């Protein structure tokens, strides 16, 4: 069983080290991602001009790339940033936003995954299924009903196949989050349905994971980021959508270690 007391100690570590995180994300999410990274104690840089990747990426401590709202320039930037991050041995994570809705995004994702080594592949059920099977029931950037209703066994196996293929951890988010690496899996049952009523909460989670992965391994980084975000959401005022959003952002920076430890719902298993 994960030692939660050790897990939350990573929060002090990140505040001490203040790692620099290069996050190439989408314009819908960019402010939320940059602020989430700042609120947990790291420093974001969201540079995206292809010609400055050579200067920016190698000076960072981790790279995250996000396929939401892709355009030609960001496509080139993501490839170049992944190249320079790989050369430097930095952890890289990819958020597969919208690959179930667009063949372009699916091909971009496959190309990057074939060329570079990623620490984490992340998406909702439709995005993970699209990558593994080539098709999904995605509703734009959101999960489709058919994919959402797939059995736990089916989605765990799908994540495991991808984890083995790409030698990376795989995170499928939703009501229950599934984190898989090789033969081990974690189920995280925190969060609340209101999280899907705000745009880009998945992108925000990616930002948080990319902050923590600069100071710890991919499993600890993913688990801690999910607990902060999802228990933070459980503790937030749900009366009005925008107040919920503001409260959630505050909770990311201020939620206590004790509340995280008391409310965490993590199960572990072997496949
Ligand atoms: N029904 C739910 N109950 C609890 N938590 C949820 C629920 N739906 C989503 N979440 C949580 O919301 C966050 C975002 O997950 P989601 O799967 O909606 O991401 P996404 O589709 O990639 O989001 P986006 O594309 O808007 O960034 C995760 O932390 C996830 O655990
Ligand atoms: C709405 C939307 N469109 C592209 S990215 C994004 C944010 C949620 O993924």
GROMACS .gro file of C-alpha atoms in nm, residues 65-226:
model
  162
   65UNK     CA    1   0.267   1.851  -2.411
   66UNK     CA    2  -0.106   1.869  -2.471
   67UNK     CA    3  -0.273   1.804  -2.806
   68UNK     CA    4  -0.589   2.011  -2.740
   69UNK     CA    5  -0.647   2.278  -3.007
   70UNK     CA    6  -0.341   2.173  -3.207
   71UNK     CA    7  -0.213   2.394  -3.488
   72UNK     CA    8   0.086   2.376  -3.722
   73UNK     CA    9   0.310   2.584  -3.502
   74UNK     CA   10   0.235   2.394  -3.178
   75UNK     CA   11   0.275   2.065  -3.366
   76UNK     CA   12   0.627   2.163  -3.464
   77UNK     CA   13   0.700   2.302  -3.118
   78UNK     CA   14   0.591   1.978  -2.949
   79UNK     CA   15   0.814   1.770  -3.173
   80UNK     CA   16   1.115   1.996  -3.121
   81UNK     CA   17   1.058   2.026  -2.746
   82UNK     CA   18   1.030   1.645  -2.717
   83UNK     CA   19   1.355   1.614  -2.912
   84UNK     CA   20   1.547   1.850  -2.681
   85UNK     CA   21   1.387   1.703  -2.366
   86UNK     CA   22   1.483   1.350  -2.477
   87UNK     CA   23   1.839   1.461  -2.548
   88UNK     CA   24   1.861   1.599  -2.194
   89UNK     CA   25   1.685   1.295  -2.037
   90UNK     CA   26   1.394   1.500  -1.896
   91UNK     CA   27   1.064   1.338  -1.803
   92UNK     CA   28   0.799   1.405  -2.071
   93UNK     CA   29   0.424   1.358  -2.036
   94UNK     CA   30   0.163   1.375  -2.310
   95UNK     CA   31  -0.206   1.462  -2.272
   96UNK     CA   32  -0.390   1.305  -2.567
   97UNK     CA   33  -0.669   1.566  -2.576
   98UNK     CA   34  -0.911   1.512  -2.863
   99UNK     CA   35  -0.732   1.222  -3.036
  100UNK     CA   36  -1.062   1.034  -3.044
  101UNK     CA   37  -1.217   1.319  -3.246
  102UNK     CA   38  -0.943   1.400  -3.496
  103UNK     CA   39  -0.726   1.176  -3.717
  104UNK     CA   40  -0.467   1.452  -3.734
  105UNK     CA   41  -0.426   1.451  -3.354
  106UNK     CA   42  -0.420   1.070  -3.343
  107UNK     CA   43  -0.143   1.061  -3.605
  108UNK     CA   44   0.055   1.336  -3.430
  109UNK     CA   45   0.032   1.141  -3.102
  110UNK     CA   46   0.142   0.812  -3.262
  111UNK     CA   47   0.431   0.983  -3.439
  112UNK     CA   48   0.558   1.146  -3.117
  113UNK     CA   49   0.519   0.822  -2.923
  114UNK     CA   50   0.717   0.632  -3.188
  115UNK     CA   51   0.998   0.888  -3.190
  116UNK     CA   52   1.044   0.975  -2.823
  117UNK     CA   53   1.032   0.809  -2.482
  118UNK     CA   54   0.747   0.938  -2.263
  119UNK     CA   55   0.707   0.885  -1.888
  120UNK     CA   56   0.327   0.916  -1.898
  121UNK     CA   57   0.045   0.896  -2.156
  122UNK     CA   58  -0.280   1.048  -2.028
  123UNK     CA   59  -0.635   1.083  -2.155
  124UNK     CA   60  -1.000   1.013  -2.087
  125UNK     CA   61  -1.143   0.670  -2.181
  126UNK     CA   62  -1.217   0.773  -2.542
  127UNK     CA   63  -0.865   0.910  -2.593
  128UNK     CA   64  -0.697   0.600  -2.447
  129UNK     CA   65  -0.925   0.368  -2.649
  130UNK     CA   66  -0.861   0.571  -2.968
  131UNK     CA   67  -0.485   0.530  -2.923
  132UNK     CA   68  -0.508   0.159  -2.848
  133UNK     CA   69  -0.779   0.055  -3.098
  134UNK     CA   70  -0.778   0.332  -3.363
  135UNK     CA   71  -1.143   0.433  -3.301
  136UNK     CA   72  -1.361   0.553  -3.013
  137UNK     CA   73  -1.699   0.705  -2.927
  138UNK     CA   74  -1.542   1.045  -2.831
  139UNK     CA   75  -1.771   1.347  -2.814
  140UNK     CA   76  -1.520   1.613  -2.919
  141UNK     CA   77  -1.266   1.646  -2.637
  142UNK     CA   78  -1.503   1.466  -2.398
  143UNK     CA   79  -1.545   1.098  -2.328
  144UNK     CA   80  -1.820   0.921  -2.529
  145UNK     CA   81  -2.090   0.717  -2.356
  146UNK     CA   82  -1.987   0.378  -2.504
  147UNK     CA   83  -1.627   0.424  -2.390
  148UNK     CA   84  -1.731   0.554  -2.047
  149UNK     CA   85  -1.942   0.239  -1.994
  150UNK     CA   86  -1.667  -0.011  -2.078
  151UNK     CA   87  -1.588  -0.258  -1.799
  152UNK     CA   88  -1.306  -0.188  -1.556
  153UNK     CA   89  -1.130  -0.508  -1.674
  154UNK     CA   90  -1.144  -0.389  -2.036
  155UNK     CA   91  -1.000  -0.043  -1.965
  156UNK     CA   92  -0.729  -0.172  -1.731
  157UNK     CA   93  -0.619  -0.421  -1.998
  158UNK     CA   94  -0.626  -0.147  -2.265
  159UNK     CA   95  -0.404   0.076  -2.046
  160UNK     CA   96  -0.170  -0.216  -1.981
  161UNK     CA   97  -0.132  -0.290  -2.353
  162UNK     CA   98  -0.034   0.074  -2.413
  163UNK     CA   99   0.197   0.078  -2.112
  164UNK     CA  100   0.384  -0.224  -2.249
  165UNK     CA  101   0.388  -0.097  -2.607
  166UNK     CA  102   0.526   0.247  -2.519
  167UNK     CA  103   0.719   0.152  -2.203
  168UNK     CA  104   0.541   0.429  -2.014
  169UNK     CA  105   0.284   0.473  -1.739
  170UNK     CA  106  -0.074   0.525  -1.863
  171UNK     CA  107  -0.340   0.733  -1.686
  172UNK     CA  108  -0.706   0.710  -1.785
  173UNK     CA  109  -0.917   0.976  -1.607
  174UNK     CA  110  -1.289   0.975  -1.532
  175UNK     CA  111  -1.518   0.883  -1.242
  176UNK     CA  112  -1.255   0.628  -1.144
  177UNK     CA  113  -0.902   0.713  -1.254
  178UNK     CA  114  -0.687   0.421  -1.363
  179UNK     CA  115  -0.309   0.447  -1.346
  180UNK     CA  116  -0.118   0.155  -1.495
  181UNK     CA  117   0.250   0.075  -1.525
  182UNK     CA  118   0.358  -0.270  -1.644
  183UNK     CA  119   0.168  -0.523  -1.430
  184UNK     CA  120   0.064  -0.285  -1.155
  185UNK     CA  121  -0.247  -0.067  -1.142
  186UNK     CA  122  -0.396   0.196  -0.910
  187UNK     CA  123  -0.761   0.300  -0.894
  188UNK     CA  124  -0.829   0.651  -0.762
  189UNK     CA  125  -1.187   0.706  -0.657
  190UNK     CA  126  -1.172   1.071  -0.554
  191UNK     CA  127  -1.318   1.373  -0.734
  192UNK     CA  128  -1.676   1.476  -0.813
  193UNK     CA  129  -1.892   1.499  -1.130
  194UNK     CA  130  -1.873   1.883  -1.119
  195UNK     CA  131  -1.512   1.852  -1.239
  196UNK     CA  132  -1.638   1.773  -1.587
  197UNK     CA  133  -1.861   2.085  -1.588
  198UNK     CA  134  -1.553   2.309  -1.602
  199UNK     CA  135  -1.345   2.303  -1.918
  200UNK     CA  136  -0.986   2.180  -1.908
  201UNK     CA  137  -0.972   2.018  -1.563
  202UNK     CA  138  -0.793   1.724  -1.729
  203UNK     CA  139  -0.538   1.969  -1.875
  204UNK     CA  140  -0.491   2.122  -1.529
  205UNK     CA  141  -0.423   1.778  -1.385
  206UNK     CA  142  -0.159   1.727  -1.655
  207UNK     CA  143   0.002   2.056  -1.546
  208UNK     CA  144   0.013   1.935  -1.185
  209UNK     CA  145   0.163   1.598  -1.278
  210UNK     CA  146   0.430   1.770  -1.488
  211UNK     CA  147   0.523   1.982  -1.184
  212UNK     CA  148   0.560   1.684  -0.949
  213UNK     CA  149   0.736   1.461  -1.200
  214UNK     CA  150   1.030   1.705  -1.187
  215UNK     CA  151   1.095   1.595  -0.827
  216UNK     CA  152   0.963   1.236  -0.804
  217UNK     CA  153   0.874   0.928  -1.011
  218UNK     CA  154   0.578   0.906  -1.247
  219UNK     CA  155   0.355   0.702  -1.015
  220UNK     CA  156   0.404   0.929  -0.712
  221UNK     CA  157   0.370   1.242  -0.928
  222UNK     CA  158   0.042   1.119  -1.081
  223UNK     CA  159  -0.109   1.000  -0.752
  224UNK     CA  160  -0.022   1.317  -0.563
  225UNK     CA  161  -0.151   1.544  -0.841
  226UNK     CA  162  -0.481   1.351  -0.855
   0.00000   0.00000   0.00000
